[in-house]
Amino acid sequence: MNAPEDCRFCQDPIIQQSGLDHPRKVAEFELSTAFLGDTTQYFRGFVIVALRQHATELFQLDQTTRQMFMEDANQIAAAVEKTFQPLKINYCILGNNVAHLHWHI
């Protein structure tokens, strides 16, 4: 799927540029980038895992890409659990503000 010019995540250097030198970037995977949600961290450990290619729905991804994207979220959730020991981790894919596949962990 082609990246629309108005997609904020397709243009975001935190997501698209390689390297971990940005202070909010947590991890890079083969297909996605994980970064701290907002700078205030209202919920400690809130991380976004964004797919680097443009897609708006999970069903648009082939099975291998979909599984890898879900595994990226799983790895970040394990790191959040290890670091913050939350009572519960929430997993959410919305897209109502940014129509680009991304997890809220």
PDB file of N, CA and C in Angstrom:
ATOM      1  N   MET A   1       0.850  -1.184   0.000  1.00  0.00           N
ATOM      2  CA  MET A   1       0.000   0.000   0.000  1.00  0.00           C
ATOM      3  C   MET A   1       0.889   1.238   0.000  1.00  0.00           C
ATOM      4  N   ASN A   2       0.606   2.177  -0.850  1.00  0.00           N
ATOM      5  CA  ASN A   2       1.398   3.400  -0.947  1.00  0.00           C
ATOM      6  C   ASN A   2       1.151   4.302   0.247  1.00  0.00           C
ATOM      7  N   ALA A   3       2.207   4.952   0.688  1.00  0.00           N
ATOM      8  CA  ALA A   3       2.106   5.857   1.830  1.00  0.00           C
ATOM      9  C   ALA A   3       1.542   7.192   1.372  1.00  0.00           C
ATOM     10  N   PRO A   4       0.413   7.604   1.925  1.00  0.00           N
ATOM     11  CA  PRO A   4      -0.121   8.923   1.574  1.00  0.00           C
ATOM     12  C   PRO A   4       0.755  10.026   2.167  1.00  0.00           C
ATOM     13  N   GLU A   5       0.860  11.114   1.423  1.00  0.00           N
ATOM     14  CA  GLU A   5       1.704  12.220   1.877  1.00  0.00           C
ATOM     15  C   GLU A   5       1.208  12.859   3.159  1.00  0.00           C
ATOM     16  N   ASP A   6      -0.085  12.714   3.451  1.00  0.00           N
ATOM     17  CA  ASP A   6      -0.624  13.337   4.655  1.00  0.00           C
ATOM     18  C   ASP A   6      -0.630  12.400   5.864  1.00  0.00           C
ATOM     19  N   CYS A   7      -0.042  11.211   5.749  1.00  0.00           N
ATOM     20  CA  CYS A   7       0.016  10.287   6.886  1.00  0.00           C
ATOM     21  C   CYS A   7       1.148  10.709   7.817  1.00  0.00           C
ATOM     22  N   ARG A   8       0.779  11.103   9.017  1.00  0.00           N
ATOM     23  CA  ARG A   8       1.750  11.596   9.993  1.00  0.00           C
ATOM     24  C   ARG A   8       2.822  10.550  10.317  1.00  0.00           C
ATOM     25  N   PHE A   9       2.433   9.276  10.443  1.00  0.00           N
ATOM     26  CA  PHE A   9       3.398   8.238  10.802  1.00  0.00           C
ATOM     27  C   PHE A   9       4.321   7.884   9.638  1.00  0.00           C
ATOM     28  N   CYS A  10       3.836   7.990   8.423  1.00  0.00           N
ATOM     29  CA  CYS A  10       4.694   7.724   7.256  1.00  0.00           C
ATOM     30  C   CYS A  10       5.766   8.784   7.099  1.00  0.00           C
ATOM     31  N   GLN A  11       5.526   9.970   7.638  1.00  0.00           N
ATOM     32  CA  GLN A  11       6.466  11.080   7.526  1.00  0.00           C
ATOM     33  C   GLN A  11       7.292  11.291   8.792  1.00  0.00           C
ATOM     34  N   ASP A  12       6.969  10.592   9.864  1.00  0.00           N
ATOM     35  CA  ASP A  12       7.600  10.822  11.167  1.00  0.00           C
ATOM     36  C   ASP A  12       9.014  10.228  11.213  1.00  0.00           C
ATOM     37  N   PRO A  13      10.045  11.055  11.427  1.00  0.00           N
ATOM     38  CA  PRO A  13      11.415  10.531  11.467  1.00  0.00           C
ATOM     39  C   PRO A  13      11.660   9.557  12.618  1.00  0.00           C
ATOM     40  N   ILE A  14      10.937   9.691  13.722  1.00  0.00           N
ATOM     41  CA  ILE A  14      11.092   8.728  14.825  1.00  0.00           C
ATOM     42  C   ILE A  14      10.790   7.321  14.320  1.00  0.00           C
ATOM     43  N   ILE A  15       9.764   7.196  13.492  1.00  0.00           N
ATOM     44  CA  ILE A  15       9.333   5.892  12.992  1.00  0.00           C
ATOM     45  C   ILE A  15      10.155   5.457  11.787  1.00  0.00           C
ATOM     46  N   GLN A  16      10.397   6.351  10.859  1.00  0.00           N
ATOM     47  CA  GLN A  16      10.955   5.987   9.566  1.00  0.00           C
ATOM     48  C   GLN A  16      12.485   5.953   9.505  1.00  0.00           C
ATOM     49  N   GLN A  17      13.167   6.735  10.320  1.00  0.00           N
ATOM     50  CA  GLN A  17      14.631   6.765  10.252  1.00  0.00           C
ATOM     51  C   GLN A  17      15.222   5.693  11.161  1.00  0.00           C
ATOM     52  N   SER A  18      16.248   5.016  10.665  1.00  0.00           N
ATOM     53  CA  SER A  18      16.864   3.960  11.461  1.00  0.00           C
ATOM     54  C   SER A  18      17.800   4.556  12.501  1.00  0.00           C
ATOM     55  N   GLY A  19      18.038   3.781  13.525  1.00  0.00           N
ATOM     56  CA  GLY A  19      18.910   4.208  14.613  1.00  0.00           C
ATOM     57  C   GLY A  19      18.111   4.525  15.859  1.00  0.00           C
ATOM     58  N   LEU A  20      18.749   4.338  16.992  1.00  0.00           N
ATOM     59  CA  LEU A  20      18.079   4.549  18.280  1.00  0.00           C
ATOM     60  C   LEU A  20      18.519   5.844  18.949  1.00  0.00           C
ATOM     61  N   ASP A  21      18.894   6.834  18.157  1.00  0.00           N
ATOM     62  CA  ASP A  21      19.419   8.061  18.742  1.00  0.00           C
ATOM     63  C   ASP A  21      18.338   9.057  19.169  1.00  0.00           C
ATOM     64  N   HIS A  22      17.080   8.810  18.836  1.00  0.00           N
ATOM     65  CA  HIS A  22      16.012   9.706  19.297  1.00  0.00           C
ATOM     66  C   HIS A  22      15.647   9.331  20.733  1.00  0.00           C
ATOM     67  N   PRO A  23      15.502  10.314  21.623  1.00  0.00           N
ATOM     68  CA  PRO A  23      15.263  10.003  23.045  1.00  0.00           C
ATOM     69  C   PRO A  23      13.955   9.264  23.327  1.00  0.00           C
ATOM     70  N   ARG A  24      12.963   9.335  22.429  1.00  0.00           N
ATOM     71  CA  ARG A  24      11.695   8.628  22.658  1.00  0.00           C
ATOM     72  C   ARG A  24      11.664   7.248  22.002  1.00  0.00           C
ATOM     73  N   LYS A  25      12.650   6.935  21.173  1.00  0.00           N
ATOM     74  CA  LYS A  25      12.648   5.639  20.474  1.00  0.00           C
ATOM     75  C   LYS A  25      13.092   4.541  21.429  1.00  0.00           C
ATOM     76  N   VAL A  26      12.299   3.493  21.513  1.00  0.00           N
ATOM     77  CA  VAL A  26      12.553   2.385  22.423  1.00  0.00           C
ATOM     78  C   VAL A  26      13.216   1.217  21.705  1.00  0.00           C
ATOM     79  N   ALA A  27      12.725   0.870  20.517  1.00  0.00           N
ATOM     80  CA  ALA A  27      13.242  -0.293  19.796  1.00  0.00           C
ATOM     81  C   ALA A  27      12.897  -0.181  18.319  1.00  0.00           C
ATOM     82  N   GLU A  28      13.699  -0.878  17.519  1.00  0.00           N
ATOM     83  CA  GLU A  28      13.408  -1.035  16.098  1.00  0.00           C
ATOM     84  C   GLU A  28      13.329  -2.523  15.796  1.00  0.00           C
ATOM     85  N   PHE A  29      12.318  -2.891  15.069  1.00  0.00           N
ATOM     86  CA  PHE A  29      12.152  -4.258  14.608  1.00  0.00           C
ATOM     87  C   PHE A  29      12.248  -4.247  13.089  1.00  0.00           C
ATOM     88  N   GLU A  30      12.192  -5.405  12.490  1.00  0.00           N
ATOM     89  CA  GLU A  30      12.295  -5.473  11.032  1.00  0.00           C
ATOM     90  C   GLU A  30      11.207  -4.662  10.339  1.00  0.00           C
ATOM     91  N   LEU A  31       9.978  -4.675  10.892  1.00  0.00           N
ATOM     92  CA  LEU A  31       8.847  -4.024  10.233  1.00  0.00           C
ATOM     93  C   LEU A  31       8.272  -2.834  10.987  1.00  0.00           C
ATOM     94  N   SER A  32       8.677  -2.641  12.227  1.00  0.00           N
ATOM     95  CA  SER A  32       8.044  -1.591  13.021  1.00  0.00           C
ATOM     96  C   SER A  32       9.054  -0.900  13.926  1.00  0.00           C
ATOM     97  N   THR A  33       8.583   0.204  14.502  1.00  0.00           N
ATOM     98  CA  THR A  33       9.375   0.997  15.429  1.00  0.00           C
ATOM     99  C   THR A  33       8.551   1.214  16.685  1.00  0.00           C
ATOM    100  N   ALA A  34       9.189   1.082  17.845  1.00  0.00           N
ATOM    101  CA  ALA A  34       8.522   1.329  19.128  1.00  0.00           C
ATOM    102  C   ALA A  34       9.075   2.617  19.729  1.00  0.00           C
ATOM    103  N   PHE A  35       8.169   3.446  20.228  1.00  0.00           N
ATOM    104  CA  PHE A  35       8.591   4.702  20.838  1.00  0.00           C
ATOM    105  C   PHE A  35       7.649   5.072  21.976  1.00  0.00           C
ATOM    106  N   LEU A  36       8.163   5.860  22.912  1.00  0.00           N
ATOM    107  CA  LEU A  36       7.348   6.311  24.042  1.00  0.00           C
ATOM    108  C   LEU A  36       6.180   7.125  23.525  1.00  0.00           C
ATOM    109  N   GLY A  37       5.010   6.869  24.091  1.00  0.00           N
ATOM    110  CA  GLY A  37       3.787   7.509  23.629  1.00  0.00           C
ATOM    111  C   GLY A  37       3.839   9.011  23.667  1.00  0.00           C
ATOM    112  N   ASP A  38       3.655   9.597  24.791  1.00  0.00           N
ATOM    113  CA  ASP A  38       3.729  11.052  24.870  1.00  0.00           C
ATOM    114  C   ASP A  38       4.774  11.418  25.909  1.00  0.00           C
ATOM    115  N   THR A  39       5.223  12.632  25.845  1.00  0.00           N
ATOM    116  CA  THR A  39       6.332  13.027  26.712  1.00  0.00           C
ATOM    117  C   THR A  39       5.950  13.107  28.176  1.00  0.00           C
ATOM    118  N   THR A  40       4.662  13.224  28.479  1.00  0.00           N
ATOM    119  CA  THR A  40       4.255  13.306  29.887  1.00  0.00           C
ATOM    120  C   THR A  40       4.167  11.928  30.533  1.00  0.00           C
ATOM    121  N   GLN A  41       4.046  10.870  29.738  1.00  0.00           N
ATOM    122  CA  GLN A  41       3.922   9.507  30.242  1.00  0.00           C
ATOM    123  C   GLN A  41       2.871   9.430  31.362  1.00  0.00           C
ATOM    124  N   TYR A  42       1.662   9.882  31.055  1.00  0.00           N
ATOM    125  CA  TYR A  42       0.560   9.808  32.014  1.00  0.00           C
ATOM    126  C   TYR A  42       0.401   8.378  32.521  1.00  0.00           C
ATOM    127  N   PHE A  43       0.541   7.408  31.638  1.00  0.00           N
ATOM    128  CA  PHE A  43       0.588   6.001  32.017  1.00  0.00           C
ATOM    129  C   PHE A  43       2.033   5.548  31.842  1.00  0.00           C
ATOM    130  N   ARG A  44       2.724   5.303  32.941  1.00  0.00           N
ATOM    131  CA  ARG A  44       4.139   4.928  32.878  1.00  0.00           C
ATOM    132  C   ARG A  44       4.331   3.711  31.975  1.00  0.00           C
ATOM    133  N   GLY A  45       5.263   3.832  31.049  1.00  0.00           N
ATOM    134  CA  GLY A  45       5.566   2.736  30.148  1.00  0.00           C
ATOM    135  C   GLY A  45       4.722   2.697  28.899  1.00  0.00           C
ATOM    136  N   PHE A  46       3.866   3.699  28.682  1.00  0.00           N
ATOM    137  CA  PHE A  46       3.030   3.733  27.483  1.00  0.00           C
ATOM    138  C   PHE A  46       3.910   3.814  26.241  1.00  0.00           C
ATOM    139  N   VAL A  47       3.803   2.801  25.377  1.00  0.00           N
ATOM    140  CA  VAL A  47       4.627   2.703  24.175  1.00  0.00           C
ATOM    141  C   VAL A  47       3.729   2.520  22.961  1.00  0.00           C
ATOM    142  N   ILE A  48       4.117   3.126  21.855  1.00  0.00           N
ATOM    143  CA  ILE A  48       3.450   2.928  20.571  1.00  0.00           C
ATOM    144  C   ILE A  48       4.380   2.091  19.696  1.00  0.00           C
ATOM    145  N   VAL A  49       3.821   1.077  19.061  1.00  0.00           N
ATOM    146  CA  VAL A  49       4.565   0.245  18.108  1.00  0.00           C
ATOM    147  C   VAL A  49       3.928   0.487  16.748  1.00  0.00           C
ATOM    148  N   ALA A  50       4.631   1.211  15.881  1.00  0.00           N
ATOM    149  CA  ALA A  50       4.080   1.617  14.589  1.00  0.00           C
ATOM    150  C   ALA A  50       4.718   0.827  13.455  1.00  0.00           C
ATOM    151  N   LEU A  51       3.877   0.330  12.575  1.00  0.00           N
ATOM    152  CA  LEU A  51       4.346  -0.327  11.362  1.00  0.00           C
ATOM    153  C   LEU A  51       4.999   0.726  10.478  1.00  0.00           C
ATOM    154  N   ARG A  52       6.166   0.438   9.919  1.00  0.00           N
ATOM    155  CA  ARG A  52       6.834   1.436   9.077  1.00  0.00           C
ATOM    156  C   ARG A  52       6.198   1.551   7.692  1.00  0.00           C
ATOM    157  N   GLN A  53       5.665   0.455   7.149  1.00  0.00           N
ATOM    158  CA  GLN A  53       4.965   0.559   5.867  1.00  0.00           C
ATOM    159  C   GLN A  53       3.555   1.064   6.138  1.00  0.00           C
ATOM    160  N   HIS A  54       2.951   1.688   5.156  1.00  0.00           N
ATOM    161  CA  HIS A  54       1.605   2.209   5.370  1.00  0.00           C
ATOM    162  C   HIS A  54       0.557   1.122   5.174  1.00  0.00           C
ATOM    163  N   ALA A  55      -0.285   0.987   6.170  1.00  0.00           N
ATOM    164  CA  ALA A  55      -1.480   0.137   6.116  1.00  0.00           C
ATOM    165  C   ALA A  55      -2.413   0.671   7.189  1.00  0.00           C
ATOM    166  N   THR A  56      -3.690   0.500   6.983  1.00  0.00           N
ATOM    167  CA  THR A  56      -4.659   0.985   7.968  1.00  0.00           C
ATOM    168  C   THR A  56      -5.377  -0.145   8.699  1.00  0.00           C
ATOM    169  N   GLU A  57      -5.316  -1.352   8.164  1.00  0.00           N
ATOM    170  CA  GLU A  57      -6.042  -2.484   8.752  1.00  0.00           C
ATOM    171  C   GLU A  57      -5.147  -3.716   8.804  1.00  0.00           C
ATOM    172  N   LEU A  58      -5.310  -4.532   9.841  1.00  0.00           N
ATOM    173  CA  LEU A  58      -4.532  -5.765   9.954  1.00  0.00           C
ATOM    174  C   LEU A  58      -4.766  -6.696   8.765  1.00  0.00           C
ATOM    175  N   PHE A  59      -5.991  -6.765   8.273  1.00  0.00           N
ATOM    176  CA  PHE A  59      -6.281  -7.690   7.172  1.00  0.00           C
ATOM    177  C   PHE A  59      -5.588  -7.298   5.870  1.00  0.00           C
ATOM    178  N   GLN A  60      -5.062  -6.085   5.792  1.00  0.00           N
ATOM    179  CA  GLN A  60      -4.326  -5.657   4.606  1.00  0.00           C
ATOM    180  C   GLN A  60      -2.923  -6.266   4.548  1.00  0.00           C
ATOM    181  N   LEU A  61      -2.457  -6.775   5.669  1.00  0.00           N
ATOM    182  CA  LEU A  61      -1.118  -7.351   5.735  1.00  0.00           C
ATOM    183  C   LEU A  61      -1.167  -8.831   5.376  1.00  0.00           C
ATOM    184  N   ASP A  62      -0.107  -9.315   4.732  1.00  0.00           N
ATOM    185  CA  ASP A  62      -0.040 -10.750   4.508  1.00  0.00           C
ATOM    186  C   ASP A  62       0.189 -11.433   5.865  1.00  0.00           C
ATOM    187  N   GLN A  63      -0.029 -12.712   5.911  1.00  0.00           N
ATOM    188  CA  GLN A  63      -0.004 -13.436   7.183  1.00  0.00           C
ATOM    189  C   GLN A  63       1.340 -13.294   7.902  1.00  0.00           C
ATOM    190  N   THR A  64       2.433 -13.400   7.179  1.00  0.00           N
ATOM    191  CA  THR A  64       3.756 -13.305   7.807  1.00  0.00           C
ATOM    192  C   THR A  64       3.984 -11.923   8.396  1.00  0.00           C
ATOM    193  N   THR A  65       3.655 -10.873   7.649  1.00  0.00           N
ATOM    194  CA  THR A  65       3.823  -9.503   8.142  1.00  0.00           C
ATOM    195  C   THR A  65       2.934  -9.266   9.351  1.00  0.00           C
ATOM    196  N   ARG A  66       1.696  -9.718   9.297  1.00  0.00           N
ATOM    197  CA  ARG A  66       0.763  -9.560  10.416  1.00  0.00           C
ATOM    198  C   ARG A  66       1.305 -10.245  11.667  1.00  0.00           C
ATOM    199  N   GLN A  67       1.805 -11.458  11.521  1.00  0.00           N
ATOM    200  CA  GLN A  67       2.349 -12.189  12.669  1.00  0.00           C
ATOM    201  C   GLN A  67       3.581 -11.494  13.238  1.00  0.00           C
ATOM    202  N   MET A  68       4.445 -10.998  12.364  1.00  0.00           N
ATOM    203  CA  MET A  68       5.643 -10.291  12.831  1.00  0.00           C
ATOM    204  C   MET A  68       5.269  -9.010  13.570  1.00  0.00           C
ATOM    205  N   PHE A  69       4.283  -8.279  13.055  1.00  0.00           N
ATOM    206  CA  PHE A  69       3.835  -7.041  13.697  1.00  0.00           C
ATOM    207  C   PHE A  69       3.244  -7.333  15.077  1.00  0.00           C
ATOM    208  N   MET A  70       2.495  -8.397  15.174  1.00  0.00           N
ATOM    209  CA  MET A  70       1.926  -8.780  16.472  1.00  0.00           C
ATOM    210  C   MET A  70       3.025  -9.234  17.433  1.00  0.00           C
ATOM    211  N   GLU A  71       4.040  -9.922  16.923  1.00  0.00           N
ATOM    212  CA  GLU A  71       5.156 -10.347  17.768  1.00  0.00           C
ATOM    213  C   GLU A  71       5.968  -9.146  18.249  1.00  0.00           C
ATOM    214  N   ASP A  72       6.107  -8.116  17.420  1.00  0.00           N
ATOM    215  CA  ASP A  72       6.777  -6.890  17.860  1.00  0.00           C
ATOM    216  C   ASP A  72       6.058  -6.300  19.076  1.00  0.00           C
ATOM    217  N   ALA A  73       4.742  -6.238  19.000  1.00  0.00           N
ATOM    218  CA  ALA A  73       3.948  -5.723  20.129  1.00  0.00           C
ATOM    219  C   ALA A  73       4.128  -6.610  21.356  1.00  0.00           C
ATOM    220  N   ASN A  74       4.177  -7.912  21.147  1.00  0.00           N
ATOM    221  CA  ASN A  74       4.368  -8.852  22.247  1.00  0.00           C
ATOM    222  C   ASN A  74       5.716  -8.627  22.939  1.00  0.00           C
ATOM    223  N   GLN A  75       6.769  -8.413  22.155  1.00  0.00           N
ATOM    224  CA  GLN A  75       8.094  -8.182  22.740  1.00  0.00           C
ATOM    225  C   GLN A  75       8.136  -6.887  23.548  1.00  0.00           C
ATOM    226  N   ILE A  76       7.488  -5.848  23.039  1.00  0.00           N
ATOM    227  CA  ILE A  76       7.440  -4.590  23.791  1.00  0.00           C
ATOM    228  C   ILE A  76       6.637  -4.763  25.067  1.00  0.00           C
ATOM    229  N   ALA A  77       5.521  -5.475  24.994  1.00  0.00           N
ATOM    230  CA  ALA A  77       4.713  -5.709  26.197  1.00  0.00           C
ATOM    231  C   ALA A  77       5.519  -6.460  27.256  1.00  0.00           C
ATOM    232  N   ALA A  78       6.316  -7.441  26.839  1.00  0.00           N
ATOM    233  CA  ALA A  78       7.157  -8.171  27.793  1.00  0.00           C
ATOM    234  C   ALA A  78       8.178  -7.240  28.439  1.00  0.00           C
ATOM    235  N   ALA A  79       8.745  -6.319  27.654  1.00  0.00           N
ATOM    236  CA  ALA A  79       9.705  -5.360  28.197  1.00  0.00           C
ATOM    237  C   ALA A  79       9.030  -4.389  29.170  1.00  0.00           C
ATOM    238  N   VAL A  80       7.820  -3.940  28.829  1.00  0.00           N
ATOM    239  CA  VAL A  80       7.066  -3.054  29.732  1.00  0.00           C
ATOM    240  C   VAL A  80       6.774  -3.777  31.041  1.00  0.00           C
ATOM    241  N   GLU A  81       6.373  -5.042  30.955  1.00  0.00           N
ATOM    242  CA  GLU A  81       6.070  -5.827  32.161  1.00  0.00           C
ATOM    243  C   GLU A  81       7.317  -5.983  33.025  1.00  0.00           C
ATOM    244  N   LYS A  82       8.425  -6.299  32.408  1.00  0.00           N
ATOM    245  CA  LYS A  82       9.673  -6.490  33.146  1.00  0.00           C
ATOM    246  C   LYS A  82      10.130  -5.192  33.811  1.00  0.00           C
ATOM    247  N   THR A  83       9.968  -4.078  33.113  1.00  0.00           N
ATOM    248  CA  THR A  83      10.457  -2.796  33.606  1.00  0.00           C
ATOM    249  C   THR A  83       9.542  -2.163  34.645  1.00  0.00           C
ATOM    250  N   PHE A  84       8.228  -2.205  34.417  1.00  0.00           N
ATOM    251  CA  PHE A  84       7.288  -1.455  35.256  1.00  0.00           C
ATOM    252  C   PHE A  84       6.411  -2.316  36.153  1.00  0.00           C
ATOM    253  N   GLN A  85       6.367  -3.621  35.944  1.00  0.00           N
ATOM    254  CA  GLN A  85       5.510  -4.537  36.696  1.00  0.00           C
ATOM    255  C   GLN A  85       4.074  -4.024  36.861  1.00  0.00           C
ATOM    256  N   PRO A  86       3.408  -3.697  35.759  1.00  0.00           N
ATOM    257  CA  PRO A  86       2.024  -3.216  35.876  1.00  0.00           C
ATOM    258  C   PRO A  86       1.087  -4.348  36.297  1.00  0.00           C
ATOM    259  N   LEU A  87      -0.064  -3.975  36.832  1.00  0.00           N
ATOM    260  CA  LEU A  87      -1.069  -4.975  37.185  1.00  0.00           C
ATOM    261  C   LEU A  87      -1.669  -5.604  35.933  1.00  0.00           C
ATOM    262  N   LYS A  88      -1.745  -4.829  34.853  1.00  0.00           N
ATOM    263  CA  LYS A  88      -2.341  -5.285  33.593  1.00  0.00           C
ATOM    264  C   LYS A  88      -1.762  -4.453  32.462  1.00  0.00           C
ATOM    265  N   ILE A  89      -1.575  -5.085  31.315  1.00  0.00           N
ATOM    266  CA  ILE A  89      -1.132  -4.372  30.114  1.00  0.00           C
ATOM    267  C   ILE A  89      -2.298  -4.348  29.137  1.00  0.00           C
ATOM    268  N   ASN A  90      -2.607  -3.186  28.623  1.00  0.00           N
ATOM    269  CA  ASN A  90      -3.656  -3.049  27.611  1.00  0.00           C
ATOM    270  C   ASN A  90      -3.021  -3.000  26.228  1.00  0.00           C
ATOM    271  N   TYR A  91      -3.700  -3.607  25.265  1.00  0.00           N
ATOM    272  CA  TYR A  91      -3.257  -3.649  23.876  1.00  0.00           C
ATOM    273  C   TYR A  91      -4.373  -3.047  23.035  1.00  0.00           C
ATOM    274  N   CYS A  92      -4.018  -2.079  22.200  1.00  0.00           N
ATOM    275  CA  CYS A  92      -5.066  -1.409  21.451  1.00  0.00           C
ATOM    276  C   CYS A  92      -4.553  -0.980  20.080  1.00  0.00           C
ATOM    277  N   ILE A  93      -5.360  -1.226  19.058  1.00  0.00           N
ATOM    278  CA  ILE A  93      -5.124  -0.681  17.724  1.00  0.00           C
ATOM    279  C   ILE A  93      -6.382   0.115  17.386  1.00  0.00           C
ATOM    280  N   LEU A  94      -6.263   1.430  17.317  1.00  0.00           N
ATOM    281  CA  LEU A  94      -7.433   2.260  17.037  1.00  0.00           C
ATOM    282  C   LEU A  94      -7.402   2.818  15.619  1.00  0.00           C
ATOM    283  N   GLY A  95      -6.643   3.852  15.393  1.00  0.00           N
ATOM    284  CA  GLY A  95      -6.560   4.459  14.078  1.00  0.00           C
ATOM    285  C   GLY A  95      -7.534   5.593  13.841  1.00  0.00           C
ATOM    286  N   ASN A  96      -8.282   5.998  14.863  1.00  0.00           N
ATOM    287  CA  ASN A  96      -9.230   7.088  14.665  1.00  0.00           C
ATOM    288  C   ASN A  96      -8.541   8.451  14.598  1.00  0.00           C
ATOM    289  N   ASN A  97      -7.365   8.605  15.200  1.00  0.00           N
ATOM    290  CA  ASN A  97      -6.613   9.857  15.103  1.00  0.00           C
ATOM    291  C   ASN A  97      -5.539   9.797  14.027  1.00  0.00           C
ATOM    292  N   VAL A  98      -4.873   8.664  13.905  1.00  0.00           N
ATOM    293  CA  VAL A  98      -3.854   8.464  12.877  1.00  0.00           C
ATOM    294  C   VAL A  98      -4.204   7.166  12.152  1.00  0.00           C
ATOM    295  N   ALA A  99      -4.626   7.281  10.905  1.00  0.00           N
ATOM    296  CA  ALA A  99      -5.051   6.105  10.121  1.00  0.00           C
ATOM    297  C   ALA A  99      -3.830   5.390   9.564  1.00  0.00           C
ATOM    298  N   HIS A 100      -3.084   4.780  10.466  1.00  0.00           N
ATOM    299  CA  HIS A 100      -1.868   4.031  10.143  1.00  0.00           C
ATOM    300  C   HIS A 100      -1.744   2.970  11.222  1.00  0.00           C
ATOM    301  N   LEU A 101      -1.485   1.725  10.846  1.00  0.00           N
ATOM    302  CA  LEU A 101      -1.437   0.653  11.838  1.00  0.00           C
ATOM    303  C   LEU A 101      -0.389   0.916  12.912  1.00  0.00           C
ATOM    304  N   HIS A 102      -0.849   0.932  14.151  1.00  0.00           N
ATOM    305  CA  HIS A 102       0.044   1.070  15.294  1.00  0.00           C
ATOM    306  C   HIS A 102      -0.647   0.555  16.549  1.00  0.00           C
ATOM    307  N   TRP A 103       0.142  -0.080  17.384  1.00  0.00           N
ATOM    308  CA  TRP A 103      -0.327  -0.572  18.683  1.00  0.00           C
ATOM    309  C   TRP A 103      -0.133   0.492  19.737  1.00  0.00           C
ATOM    310  N   HIS A 104      -1.046   0.544  20.683  1.00  0.00           N
ATOM    311  CA  HIS A 104      -0.849   1.274  21.939  1.00  0.00           C
ATOM    312  C   HIS A 104      -0.662   0.187  23.000  1.00  0.00           C
ATOM    313  N   ILE A 105       0.500   0.189  23.631  1.00  0.00           N
ATOM    314  CA  ILE A 105       0.802  -0.808  24.663  1.00  0.00           C
ATOM    315  C   ILE A 105       0.935  -0.081  25.991  1.00  0.00           C
TER     316      ILE A 105
END
